[in-house]
Amino acid sequence: MPMYSAAMSRTRFETILRFLHFGDNTTFRPRGHPAVDQLHKIRPLIDHFNLKFADLYTPAQNICVDESLMHFTGRLGFKQYIPSKRTQYGVKLYKLCERATGYTHKFRIYEGKDQTLEPVGCPDYLGSSGKIVWELVSPLFGMGYHLYVDNFYTSVALFRHLFLEQIGCCGSGASPNGSLPPVLQGGRGLPCVTKNCSR
């Protein structure tokens, strides 16, 4: 398109792209290190976007946590294949969004099964799915939000802890990790697990 060529030539764009760098090499940890960050080179960019997403817009009361797949076909150790998604290959994101508009308030990139996640104040027994929700939602603790999740994140223990933080939760009644008692394992007929559920 004319507007792009008017801004800069292709050669200049490729030169900038070649030398574009965000990470601090002095803090880089090599592969095999127990605290290695696979997203080290773009971590400042991820942190910047998360900060700006939260600063620029305050979501309405109803929010949700779900997964999204960003299309990518290059070489990457934690690239995902999810046949049920429209884009089957890519980078998986965990996102906290406003339910009405889909606005992304915060996100986290899936880095593979070996990633460590220890959110501040999160009980260890909540498991990886609970820790993902805790990390994304914790900045909104005490604000009376209503959180909606699918069966992957549905957990009585998680919902109980979030309720104590003034976050009401709704989730699918069938939980794949077996965290729901039998009386609530009713599938779609029993979606609400805690109070303050608006549907």
PDB file of N, CA and C in Angstrom, residues 72-143:
ATOM      1  N   PHE A  72       0.927 -18.821  14.181  1.00  0.00           N
ATOM      2  CA  PHE A  72       2.379 -18.837  14.000  1.00  0.00           C
ATOM      3  C   PHE A  72       2.780 -20.198  13.460  1.00  0.00           C
ATOM      4  N   THR A  73       3.533 -20.204  12.366  1.00  0.00           N
ATOM      5  CA  THR A  73       3.934 -21.466  11.737  1.00  0.00           C
ATOM      6  C   THR A  73       5.443 -21.660  11.719  1.00  0.00           C
ATOM      7  N   GLY A  74       6.190 -20.749  12.332  1.00  0.00           N
ATOM      8  CA  GLY A  74       7.642 -20.870  12.362  1.00  0.00           C
ATOM      9  C   GLY A  74       8.112 -21.903  13.377  1.00  0.00           C
ATOM     10  N   ARG A  75       9.413 -21.932  13.596  1.00  0.00           N
ATOM     11  CA  ARG A  75      10.002 -22.882  14.541  1.00  0.00           C
ATOM     12  C   ARG A  75       9.953 -22.296  15.941  1.00  0.00           C
ATOM     13  N   LEU A  76       9.356 -23.036  16.867  1.00  0.00           N
ATOM     14  CA  LEU A  76       9.208 -22.572  18.237  1.00  0.00           C
ATOM     15  C   LEU A  76       8.950 -23.777  19.131  1.00  0.00           C
ATOM     16  N   GLY A  77       9.679 -23.882  20.223  1.00  0.00           N
ATOM     17  CA  GLY A  77       9.577 -25.046  21.088  1.00  0.00           C
ATOM     18  C   GLY A  77       8.225 -25.222  21.739  1.00  0.00           C
ATOM     19  N   PHE A  78       7.513 -24.121  21.988  1.00  0.00           N
ATOM     20  CA  PHE A  78       6.218 -24.228  22.660  1.00  0.00           C
ATOM     21  C   PHE A  78       5.049 -23.882  21.735  1.00  0.00           C
ATOM     22  N   LYS A  79       5.276 -24.029  20.434  1.00  0.00           N
ATOM     23  CA  LYS A  79       4.177 -23.855  19.481  1.00  0.00           C
ATOM     24  C   LYS A  79       3.130 -24.931  19.713  1.00  0.00           C
ATOM     25  N   GLN A  80       1.855 -24.567  19.626  1.00  0.00           N
ATOM     26  CA  GLN A  80       0.761 -25.474  19.933  1.00  0.00           C
ATOM     27  C   GLN A  80      -0.011 -25.871  18.676  1.00  0.00           C
ATOM     28  N   TYR A  81      -0.549 -27.076  18.714  1.00  0.00           N
ATOM     29  CA  TYR A  81      -1.478 -27.534  17.673  1.00  0.00           C
ATOM     30  C   TYR A  81      -2.806 -27.846  18.352  1.00  0.00           C
ATOM     31  N   ILE A  82      -3.829 -27.059  18.037  1.00  0.00           N
ATOM     32  CA  ILE A  82      -5.161 -27.243  18.613  1.00  0.00           C
ATOM     33  C   ILE A  82      -6.149 -27.356  17.454  1.00  0.00           C
ATOM     34  N   PRO A  83      -6.544 -28.572  17.089  1.00  0.00           N
ATOM     35  CA  PRO A  83      -7.390 -28.774  15.906  1.00  0.00           C
ATOM     36  C   PRO A  83      -8.764 -28.122  16.003  1.00  0.00           C
ATOM     37  N   SER A  84      -9.241 -27.864  17.221  1.00  0.00           N
ATOM     38  CA  SER A  84     -10.572 -27.270  17.367  1.00  0.00           C
ATOM     39  C   SER A  84     -10.588 -25.776  17.080  1.00  0.00           C
ATOM     40  N   LYS A  85      -9.406 -25.142  17.017  1.00  0.00           N
ATOM     41  CA  LYS A  85      -9.330 -23.705  16.760  1.00  0.00           C
ATOM     42  C   LYS A  85      -9.316 -23.430  15.253  1.00  0.00           C
ATOM     43  N   ARG A  86      -9.781 -22.246  14.889  1.00  0.00           N
ATOM     44  CA  ARG A  86      -9.766 -21.863  13.477  1.00  0.00           C
ATOM     45  C   ARG A  86      -8.337 -21.796  12.964  1.00  0.00           C
ATOM     46  N   THR A  87      -7.445 -21.188  13.777  1.00  0.00           N
ATOM     47  CA  THR A  87      -6.012 -21.214  13.506  1.00  0.00           C
ATOM     48  C   THR A  87      -5.431 -22.367  14.306  1.00  0.00           C
ATOM     49  N   GLN A  88      -5.049 -23.453  13.639  1.00  0.00           N
ATOM     50  CA  GLN A  88      -4.701 -24.681  14.341  1.00  0.00           C
ATOM     51  C   GLN A  88      -3.284 -24.686  14.903  1.00  0.00           C
ATOM     52  N   TYR A  89      -2.379 -23.924  14.319  1.00  0.00           N
ATOM     53  CA  TYR A  89      -0.998 -23.852  14.789  1.00  0.00           C
ATOM     54  C   TYR A  89      -0.696 -22.432  15.260  1.00  0.00           C
ATOM     55  N   GLY A  90      -0.034 -22.336  16.404  1.00  0.00           N
ATOM     56  CA  GLY A  90       0.326 -21.007  16.862  1.00  0.00           C
ATOM     57  C   GLY A  90       0.792 -20.983  18.306  1.00  0.00           C
ATOM     58  N   VAL A  91       0.815 -19.777  18.855  1.00  0.00           N
ATOM     59  CA  VAL A  91       1.228 -19.538  20.227  1.00  0.00           C
ATOM     60  C   VAL A  91      -0.028 -19.377  21.080  1.00  0.00           C
ATOM     61  N   LYS A  92      -0.109 -20.141  22.162  1.00  0.00           N
ATOM     62  CA  LYS A  92      -1.301 -20.096  23.012  1.00  0.00           C
ATOM     63  C   LYS A  92      -1.181 -18.982  24.045  1.00  0.00           C
ATOM     64  N   LEU A  93      -2.255 -18.225  24.179  1.00  0.00           N
ATOM     65  CA  LEU A  93      -2.322 -17.154  25.164  1.00  0.00           C
ATOM     66  C   LEU A  93      -3.434 -17.449  26.149  1.00  0.00           C
ATOM     67  N   TYR A  94      -3.183 -17.156  27.415  1.00  0.00           N
ATOM     68  CA  TYR A  94      -4.241 -17.122  28.418  1.00  0.00           C
ATOM     69  C   TYR A  94      -4.621 -15.667  28.599  1.00  0.00           C
ATOM     70  N   LYS A  95      -5.921 -15.360  28.473  1.00  0.00           N
ATOM     71  CA  LYS A  95      -6.332 -13.966  28.460  1.00  0.00           C
ATOM     72  C   LYS A  95      -7.459 -13.691  29.455  1.00  0.00           C
ATOM     73  N   LEU A  96      -7.364 -12.545  30.099  1.00  0.00           N
ATOM     74  CA  LEU A  96      -8.453 -12.026  30.920  1.00  0.00           C
ATOM     75  C   LEU A  96      -9.111 -10.913  30.113  1.00  0.00           C
ATOM     76  N   CYS A  97     -10.384 -11.101  29.780  1.00  0.00           N
ATOM     77  CA  CYS A  97     -11.070 -10.170  28.878  1.00  0.00           C
ATOM     78  C   CYS A  97     -12.379  -9.673  29.485  1.00  0.00           C
ATOM     79  N   GLU A  98     -12.791  -8.501  29.037  1.00  0.00           N
ATOM     80  CA  GLU A  98     -14.131  -8.033  29.349  1.00  0.00           C
ATOM     81  C   GLU A  98     -15.109  -8.869  28.541  1.00  0.00           C
ATOM     82  N   ARG A  99     -16.148  -9.363  29.208  1.00  0.00           N
ATOM     83  CA  ARG A  99     -17.061 -10.303  28.559  1.00  0.00           C
ATOM     84  C   ARG A  99     -17.863  -9.662  27.428  1.00  0.00           C
ATOM     85  N   ALA A 100     -18.257  -8.414  27.587  1.00  0.00           N
ATOM     86  CA  ALA A 100     -19.139  -7.771  26.604  1.00  0.00           C
ATOM     87  C   ALA A 100     -18.411  -7.389  25.323  1.00  0.00           C
ATOM     88  N   THR A 101     -17.181  -6.884  25.462  1.00  0.00           N
ATOM     89  CA  THR A 101     -16.464  -6.356  24.291  1.00  0.00           C
ATOM     90  C   THR A 101     -15.321  -7.238  23.825  1.00  0.00           C
ATOM     91  N   GLY A 102     -14.838  -8.134  24.685  1.00  0.00           N
ATOM     92  CA  GLY A 102     -13.672  -8.938  24.347  1.00  0.00           C
ATOM     93  C   GLY A 102     -12.356  -8.217  24.579  1.00  0.00           C
ATOM     94  N   TYR A 103     -12.398  -7.026  25.162  1.00  0.00           N
ATOM     95  CA  TYR A 103     -11.168  -6.265  25.406  1.00  0.00           C
ATOM     96  C   TYR A 103     -10.223  -7.052  26.312  1.00  0.00           C
ATOM     97  N   THR A 104      -8.970  -7.173  25.903  1.00  0.00           N
ATOM     98  CA  THR A 104      -7.972  -7.890  26.690  1.00  0.00           C
ATOM     99  C   THR A 104      -7.426  -6.995  27.789  1.00  0.00           C
ATOM    100  N   HIS A 105      -7.668  -7.389  29.037  1.00  0.00           N
ATOM    101  CA  HIS A 105      -7.180  -6.622  30.178  1.00  0.00           C
ATOM    102  C   HIS A 105      -5.781  -7.077  30.586  1.00  0.00           C
ATOM    103  N   LYS A 106      -5.519  -8.394  30.443  1.00  0.00           N
ATOM    104  CA  LYS A 106      -4.212  -8.948  30.780  1.00  0.00           C
ATOM    105  C   LYS A 106      -4.042 -10.264  30.050  1.00  0.00           C
ATOM    106  N   PHE A 107      -2.817 -10.633  29.725  1.00  0.00           N
ATOM    107  CA  PHE A 107      -2.579 -11.907  29.047  1.00  0.00           C
ATOM    108  C   PHE A 107      -1.281 -12.537  29.519  1.00  0.00           C
ATOM    109  N   ARG A 108      -1.194 -13.832  29.304  1.00  0.00           N
ATOM    110  CA  ARG A 108       0.023 -14.587  29.605  1.00  0.00           C
ATOM    111  C   ARG A 108       0.261 -15.573  28.476  1.00  0.00           C
ATOM    112  N   ILE A 109       1.498 -15.687  28.043  1.00  0.00           N
ATOM    113  CA  ILE A 109       1.850 -16.601  26.955  1.00  0.00           C
ATOM    114  C   ILE A 109       2.247 -17.957  27.525  1.00  0.00           C
ATOM    115  N   TYR A 110       1.671 -19.020  26.968  1.00  0.00           N
ATOM    116  CA  TYR A 110       2.015 -20.382  27.380  1.00  0.00           C
ATOM    117  C   TYR A 110       3.416 -20.711  26.874  1.00  0.00           C
ATOM    118  N   GLU A 111       4.295 -21.137  27.796  1.00  0.00           N
ATOM    119  CA  GLU A 111       5.692 -21.385  27.447  1.00  0.00           C
ATOM    120  C   GLU A 111       6.058 -22.861  27.452  1.00  0.00           C
ATOM    121  N   GLY A 112       5.094 -23.736  27.569  1.00  0.00           N
ATOM    122  CA  GLY A 112       5.372 -25.162  27.585  1.00  0.00           C
ATOM    123  C   GLY A 112       5.095 -25.770  28.947  1.00  0.00           C
ATOM    124  N   LYS A 113       5.128 -27.090  28.994  1.00  0.00           N
ATOM    125  CA  LYS A 113       4.783 -27.813  30.217  1.00  0.00           C
ATOM    126  C   LYS A 113       5.769 -27.561  31.347  1.00  0.00           C
ATOM    127  N   ASP A 114       6.985 -27.169  31.023  1.00  0.00           N
ATOM    128  CA  ASP A 114       8.011 -26.994  32.048  1.00  0.00           C
ATOM    129  C   ASP A 114       7.989 -25.612  32.693  1.00  0.00           C
ATOM    130  N   GLN A 115       7.065 -24.737  32.271  1.00  0.00           N
ATOM    131  CA  GLN A 115       7.033 -23.400  32.844  1.00  0.00           C
ATOM    132  C   GLN A 115       6.634 -23.459  34.319  1.00  0.00           C
ATOM    133  N   THR A 116       7.216 -22.572  35.110  1.00  0.00           N
ATOM    134  CA  THR A 116       6.867 -22.488  36.524  1.00  0.00           C
ATOM    135  C   THR A 116       6.014 -21.254  36.738  1.00  0.00           C
ATOM    136  N   LEU A 117       4.971 -21.404  37.532  1.00  0.00           N
ATOM    137  CA  LEU A 117       4.045 -20.303  37.782  1.00  0.00           C
ATOM    138  C   LEU A 117       3.746 -20.279  39.270  1.00  0.00           C
ATOM    139  N   GLU A 118       4.166 -19.228  39.942  1.00  0.00           N
ATOM    140  CA  GLU A 118       3.954 -19.092  41.377  1.00  0.00           C
ATOM    141  C   GLU A 118       3.428 -17.689  41.676  1.00  0.00           C
ATOM    142  N   PRO A 119       2.135 -17.429  41.424  1.00  0.00           N
ATOM    143  CA  PRO A 119       1.587 -16.100  41.694  1.00  0.00           C
ATOM    144  C   PRO A 119       1.625 -15.771  43.190  1.00  0.00           C
ATOM    145  N   VAL A 120       1.793 -14.501  43.493  1.00  0.00           N
ATOM    146  CA  VAL A 120       1.868 -14.056  44.883  1.00  0.00           C
ATOM    147  C   VAL A 120       0.545 -14.326  45.598  1.00  0.00           C
ATOM    148  N   GLY A 121       0.616 -15.018  46.726  1.00  0.00           N
ATOM    149  CA  GLY A 121      -0.557 -15.267  47.539  1.00  0.00           C
ATOM    150  C   GLY A 121      -1.424 -16.419  47.089  1.00  0.00           C
ATOM    151  N   CYS A 122      -1.047 -17.107  46.032  1.00  0.00           N
ATOM    152  CA  CYS A 122      -1.866 -18.202  45.501  1.00  0.00           C
ATOM    153  C   CYS A 122      -1.513 -19.522  46.188  1.00  0.00           C
ATOM    154  N   PRO A 123      -2.511 -20.221  46.744  1.00  0.00           N
ATOM    155  CA  PRO A 123      -2.229 -21.531  47.352  1.00  0.00           C
ATOM    156  C   PRO A 123      -1.682 -22.511  46.318  1.00  0.00           C
ATOM    157  N   ASP A 124      -0.676 -23.265  46.699  1.00  0.00           N
ATOM    158  CA  ASP A 124      -0.017 -24.170  45.757  1.00  0.00           C
ATOM    159  C   ASP A 124      -0.934 -25.285  45.283  1.00  0.00           C
ATOM    160  N   TYR A 125      -1.892 -25.699  46.122  1.00  0.00           N
ATOM    161  CA  TYR A 125      -2.744 -26.837  45.771  1.00  0.00           C
ATOM    162  C   TYR A 125      -3.797 -26.511  44.713  1.00  0.00           C
ATOM    163  N   LEU A 126      -3.893 -25.268  44.264  1.00  0.00           N
ATOM    164  CA  LEU A 126      -4.867 -24.933  43.226  1.00  0.00           C
ATOM    165  C   LEU A 126      -4.482 -25.485  41.859  1.00  0.00           C
ATOM    166  N   GLY A 127      -3.240 -25.896  41.684  1.00  0.00           N
ATOM    167  CA  GLY A 127      -2.814 -26.471  40.409  1.00  0.00           C
ATOM    168  C   GLY A 127      -2.529 -25.419  39.356  1.00  0.00           C
ATOM    169  N   SER A 128      -2.070 -25.863  38.186  1.00  0.00           N
ATOM    170  CA  SER A 128      -1.642 -24.924  37.142  1.00  0.00           C
ATOM    171  C   SER A 128      -2.791 -24.086  36.599  1.00  0.00           C
ATOM    172  N   SER A 129      -3.962 -24.701  36.395  1.00  0.00           N
ATOM    173  CA  SER A 129      -5.090 -23.937  35.851  1.00  0.00           C
ATOM    174  C   SER A 129      -5.560 -22.881  36.838  1.00  0.00           C
ATOM    175  N   GLY A 130      -5.588 -23.228  38.128  1.00  0.00           N
ATOM    176  CA  GLY A 130      -5.981 -22.256  39.137  1.00  0.00           C
ATOM    177  C   GLY A 130      -4.980 -21.121  39.259  1.00  0.00           C
ATOM    178  N   LYS A 131      -3.699 -21.438  39.140  1.00  0.00           N
ATOM    179  CA  LYS A 131      -2.660 -20.412  39.235  1.00  0.00           C
ATOM    180  C   LYS A 131      -2.726 -19.439  38.060  1.00  0.00           C
ATOM    181  N   ILE A 132      -3.087 -19.948  36.887  1.00  0.00           N
ATOM    182  CA  ILE A 132      -3.241 -19.073  35.721  1.00  0.00           C
ATOM    183  C   ILE A 132      -4.335 -18.046  35.980  1.00  0.00           C
ATOM    184  N   VAL A 133      -5.490 -18.525  36.458  1.00  0.00           N
ATOM    185  CA  VAL A 133      -6.603 -17.621  36.754  1.00  0.00           C
ATOM    186  C   VAL A 133      -6.205 -16.630  37.840  1.00  0.00           C
ATOM    187  N   TRP A 134      -5.557 -17.111  38.886  1.00  0.00           N
ATOM    188  CA  TRP A 134      -5.156 -16.243  40.001  1.00  0.00           C
ATOM    189  C   TRP A 134      -4.242 -15.118  39.512  1.00  0.00           C
ATOM    190  N   GLU A 135      -3.246 -15.475  38.703  1.00  0.00           N
ATOM    191  CA  GLU A 135      -2.305 -14.461  38.227  1.00  0.00           C
ATOM    192  C   GLU A 135      -2.997 -13.393  37.381  1.00  0.00           C
ATOM    193  N   LEU A 136      -3.940 -13.823  36.535  1.00  0.00           N
ATOM    194  CA  LEU A 136      -4.614 -12.877  35.656  1.00  0.00           C
ATOM    195  C   LEU A 136      -5.600 -11.995  36.407  1.00  0.00           C
ATOM    196  N   VAL A 137      -6.292 -12.561  37.400  1.00  0.00           N
ATOM    197  CA  VAL A 137      -7.387 -11.848  38.063  1.00  0.00           C
ATOM    198  C   VAL A 137      -6.937 -11.076  39.301  1.00  0.00           C
ATOM    199  N   SER A 138      -5.811 -11.434  39.895  1.00  0.00           N
ATOM    200  CA  SER A 138      -5.416 -10.849  41.182  1.00  0.00           C
ATOM    201  C   SER A 138      -5.360  -9.317  41.204  1.00  0.00           C
ATOM    202  N   PRO A 139      -5.008  -8.627  40.118  1.00  0.00           N
ATOM    203  CA  PRO A 139      -5.048  -7.159  40.186  1.00  0.00           C
ATOM    204  C   PRO A 139      -6.451  -6.587  40.403  1.00  0.00           C
ATOM    205  N   LEU A 140      -7.491  -7.412  40.213  1.00  0.00           N
ATOM    206  CA  LEU A 140      -8.867  -6.949  40.361  1.00  0.00           C
ATOM    207  C   LEU A 140      -9.492  -7.411  41.681  1.00  0.00           C
ATOM    208  N   PHE A 141      -8.699  -7.999  42.555  1.00  0.00           N
ATOM    209  CA  PHE A 141      -9.218  -8.447  43.849  1.00  0.00           C
ATOM    210  C   PHE A 141      -9.838  -7.277  44.611  1.00  0.00           C
ATOM    211  N   GLY A 142     -10.953  -7.573  45.278  1.00  0.00           N
ATOM    212  CA  GLY A 142     -11.605  -6.577  46.112  1.00  0.00           C
ATOM    213  C   GLY A 142     -12.482  -5.596  45.368  1.00  0.00           C
ATOM    214  N   MET A 143     -12.711  -5.822  44.062  1.00  0.00           N
ATOM    215  CA  MET A 143     -13.468  -4.871  43.252  1.00  0.00           C
ATOM    216  C   MET A 143     -14.849  -5.380  42.842  1.00  0.00           C
TER     217      MET A 143
END
